[in-house]
Short mmCIF file of C-alpha atoms in Angstrom, two decimals:
data_model
loop_
_atom_site.label_atom_id
_atom_site.label_comp_id
_atom_site.label_asym_id
_atom_site.label_seq_id
_atom_site.Cartn_x
_atom_site.Cartn_y
_atom_site.Cartn_z
CA MET H 59 -9.15 9.29 -13.16
CA SER H 60 -10.05 5.37 -13.32
CA GLU H 61 -10.25 2.81 -10.36
CA TYR H 62 -8.11 -0.26 -9.98
CA VAL H 63 -8.04 -3.42 -7.85
CA VAL H 64 -4.66 -4.13 -6.88
CA ASP H 65 -3.35 -7.37 -6.55
CA THR H 66 -1.28 -8.26 -3.37
CA CYS H 67 1.67 -9.58 -5.69
CA ILE H 68 2.16 -5.91 -6.95
CA LEU H 69 2.47 -4.76 -3.41
CA ALA H 70 4.90 -7.52 -2.36
CA GLY H 71 6.82 -6.92 -5.39
CA ALA H 72 7.36 -3.37 -4.06
CA ASN H 73 8.66 -4.79 -1.11
CA HIS H 74 10.67 -7.90 -1.60
CA ASN H 75 12.66 -7.43 -5.03
CA GLY H 76 15.83 -5.98 -5.41
CA PRO H 77 15.89 -2.14 -6.07
CA GLY H 78 16.00 -2.41 -10.07
CA GLU H 79 13.66 -5.27 -10.04
CA ALA H 80 11.08 -3.21 -7.65
CA PHE H 81 11.20 -0.05 -10.15
CA PRO H 82 8.15 -1.26 -12.54
CA PHE H 83 6.05 -2.03 -8.98
CA LEU H 84 6.96 1.37 -7.33
CA ARG H 85 6.65 3.30 -10.34
CA LEU H 86 3.35 1.45 -11.08
CA LEU H 87 1.95 2.49 -7.42
CA MET H 88 3.40 6.04 -7.80
CA LYS H 89 1.13 6.56 -11.23
CA ILE H 90 -2.09 4.78 -9.25
CA LEU H 91 -1.43 7.30 -6.29
CA HIS H 92 -1.37 10.56 -8.07
CA GLU H 93 -3.40 9.83 -10.87
CA HIS H 94 -6.28 6.88 -9.53
CA ARG H 95 -7.99 5.13 -7.15
CA ILE H 96 -8.03 1.72 -5.73
CA CYS H 97 -11.16 -0.27 -5.19
CA VAL H 98 -11.17 -2.75 -2.07
CA ASP H 99 -14.05 -4.95 -0.79
CA THR H 100 -16.29 -3.87 2.42
CA GLU H 101 -15.87 -7.78 3.91
CA ARG H 102 -12.19 -6.74 3.97
CA GLU H 103 -10.80 -9.88 2.31
CA ILE H 104 -8.60 -7.77 0.32
CA LEU H 105 -7.42 -5.74 3.31
CA ASN H 106 -6.53 -8.79 5.21
CA GLU H 107 -4.53 -10.03 2.47
CA TYR H 108 -2.61 -6.95 2.48
CA GLY H 109 -2.30 -7.13 6.06
CA GLU H 110 -0.72 -10.85 5.67
CA ASN H 111 1.66 -9.95 2.90
CA ALA H 112 2.25 -6.63 2.02
CA TYR H 113 1.47 -3.89 4.40
CA LYS H 114 4.85 -3.25 5.26
CA GLY H 115 7.76 -1.21 3.49
CA TYR H 116 7.05 1.05 0.78
CA SER H 117 3.84 -0.76 0.09
CA GLY H 118 2.64 0.24 3.50
CA GLU H 119 3.72 3.95 3.15
CA TRP H 120 1.65 3.83 0.11
CA PHE H 121 -1.61 2.30 1.23
CA LYS H 122 -1.28 5.14 3.85
CA ASN H 123 -0.86 7.60 1.63
CA MET H 124 -4.06 6.61 -0.43
CA GLN H 125 -6.21 6.50 2.67
CA ARG H 126 -5.01 9.99 3.30
CA ALA H 127 -5.66 11.22 -0.05
CA ALA H 128 -9.17 9.46 0.17
CA LYS H 129 -8.31 7.42 -3.11
CA ILE H 130 -9.92 4.10 -1.81
CA SER H 131 -13.35 2.78 -2.66
CA TYR H 132 -14.95 -0.02 -0.69
CA VAL H 133 -17.50 -1.89 -2.37
CA LYS H 134 -19.70 -4.76 -1.90
CA LYS H 135 -18.30 -7.36 -4.22
CA THR H 136 -20.17 -9.40 -6.33
CA ILE H 137 -19.70 -12.25 -9.00
CA GLY H 138 -22.46 -14.49 -10.42
CA LYS H 139 -22.14 -18.36 -9.58
CA ARG H 140 -22.04 -19.42 -13.03
CA GLN H 141 -18.73 -16.68 -13.68
CA ARG H 142 -17.20 -18.43 -10.46
CA LYS H 143 -17.92 -21.80 -11.67
CA ASP H 144 -16.28 -21.08 -15.15
CA LEU H 145 -13.39 -19.40 -13.36
CA ILE H 146 -12.81 -22.19 -11.16
CA LYS H 147 -13.19 -24.70 -14.09
CA LEU H 148 -10.74 -22.76 -16.32
CA LYS H 149 -7.79 -23.28 -13.49
CA PHE H 150 -8.22 -19.77 -11.84
CA ASP H 151 -7.21 -19.91 -7.99
CA PRO H 152 -10.15 -19.53 -6.13
CA ASP H 153 -8.25 -17.36 -3.18
CA ASP H 154 -8.29 -14.71 -6.21
CA ILE H 155 -11.78 -14.52 -6.92
CA LYS H 156 -12.23 -11.82 -4.51
CA PHE H 157 -10.05 -9.54 -6.72
CA VAL H 158 -12.34 -10.30 -9.76
CA ALA H 159 -15.60 -10.10 -7.84
CA THR H 160 -14.35 -6.44 -6.51
CA ALA H 161 -13.37 -5.06 -9.90
CA HIS H 162 -16.62 -6.42 -11.40
CA VAL H 163 -18.60 -3.80 -9.39
CA CYS H 164 -15.70 -1.17 -9.41
CA GLY H 165 -13.23 0.09 -11.83
CA LYS H 166 -13.69 -2.70 -14.23
CA ARG H 167 -9.46 -3.22 -13.97
CA ILE H 168 -7.01 -5.35 -12.26
CA VAL H 169 -3.06 -4.79 -11.73
CA SER H 170 -1.18 -8.38 -11.58
CA ASP H 171 1.51 -9.94 -12.34
CA ASP H 172 -0.13 -13.49 -10.82
CA SER H 173 0.67 -16.32 -13.28
CA ASP H 174 -3.41 -16.93 -12.32
CA TYR H 175 -4.10 -14.40 -14.96
CA SER H 176 -3.28 -16.15 -18.09
CA ASP H 177 -4.26 -15.31 -21.58
CA THR H 178 -7.37 -17.36 -21.20
CA ILE H 179 -8.74 -15.89 -18.19
CA ALA H 180 -7.90 -12.42 -19.00
CA ALA H 181 -9.75 -13.33 -22.25
CA TYR H 182 -12.71 -14.50 -20.10
CA LEU H 183 -12.64 -11.63 -17.89
CA LEU H 184 -12.93 -8.92 -21.02
CA GLU H 185 -15.58 -10.93 -22.83
CA LYS H 186 -17.86 -11.95 -19.78
CA MET H 187 -17.10 -9.24 -17.58
CA GLY H 188 -15.49 -6.67 -19.10
CA ILE H 189 -12.33 -6.72 -16.58
CA ARG H 190 -9.04 -5.80 -18.11
CA ILE H 191 -5.81 -6.79 -16.78
CA PHE H 192 -2.89 -4.80 -16.24
CA HIS H 193 0.53 -5.78 -15.19
CA SER H 194 3.23 -3.95 -13.59
CA ASN H 195 4.98 -3.20 -17.00
CA SER H 196 1.58 -1.85 -18.13
CA GLU H 197 0.52 1.75 -19.15
CA LEU H 198 -2.64 2.37 -17.02
CA LEU H 199 -5.56 4.05 -18.57
#
């Protein structure tokens, strides 16, 4: 059982896309529910973003099921000043640093289809922080 940080865009994709377009997101969320855990920060930044964008529809039910199954790890996120500075210099969205900082201490895996996770960013995260990026069409480990 692996731990993942799930970007809000995955939850929103399961709710807002048409039936055919939502399938990769739904498949991914079901796999996480049945085989893995998720990580969120104790400061509630990720949960607050989920609440603003993705607590309705299928994603809301999925999250409730994750809670019921006790498959959520709450961690104090951390990221070094240098790493934060490097990510911003690489044009990474500062609002998404919470996902990286959470993955840094829990799971070392982020699931996101956000364009912020470019090849350059993904390479930096893997090389400097050991964090792997997965997309909605990826096979999870």
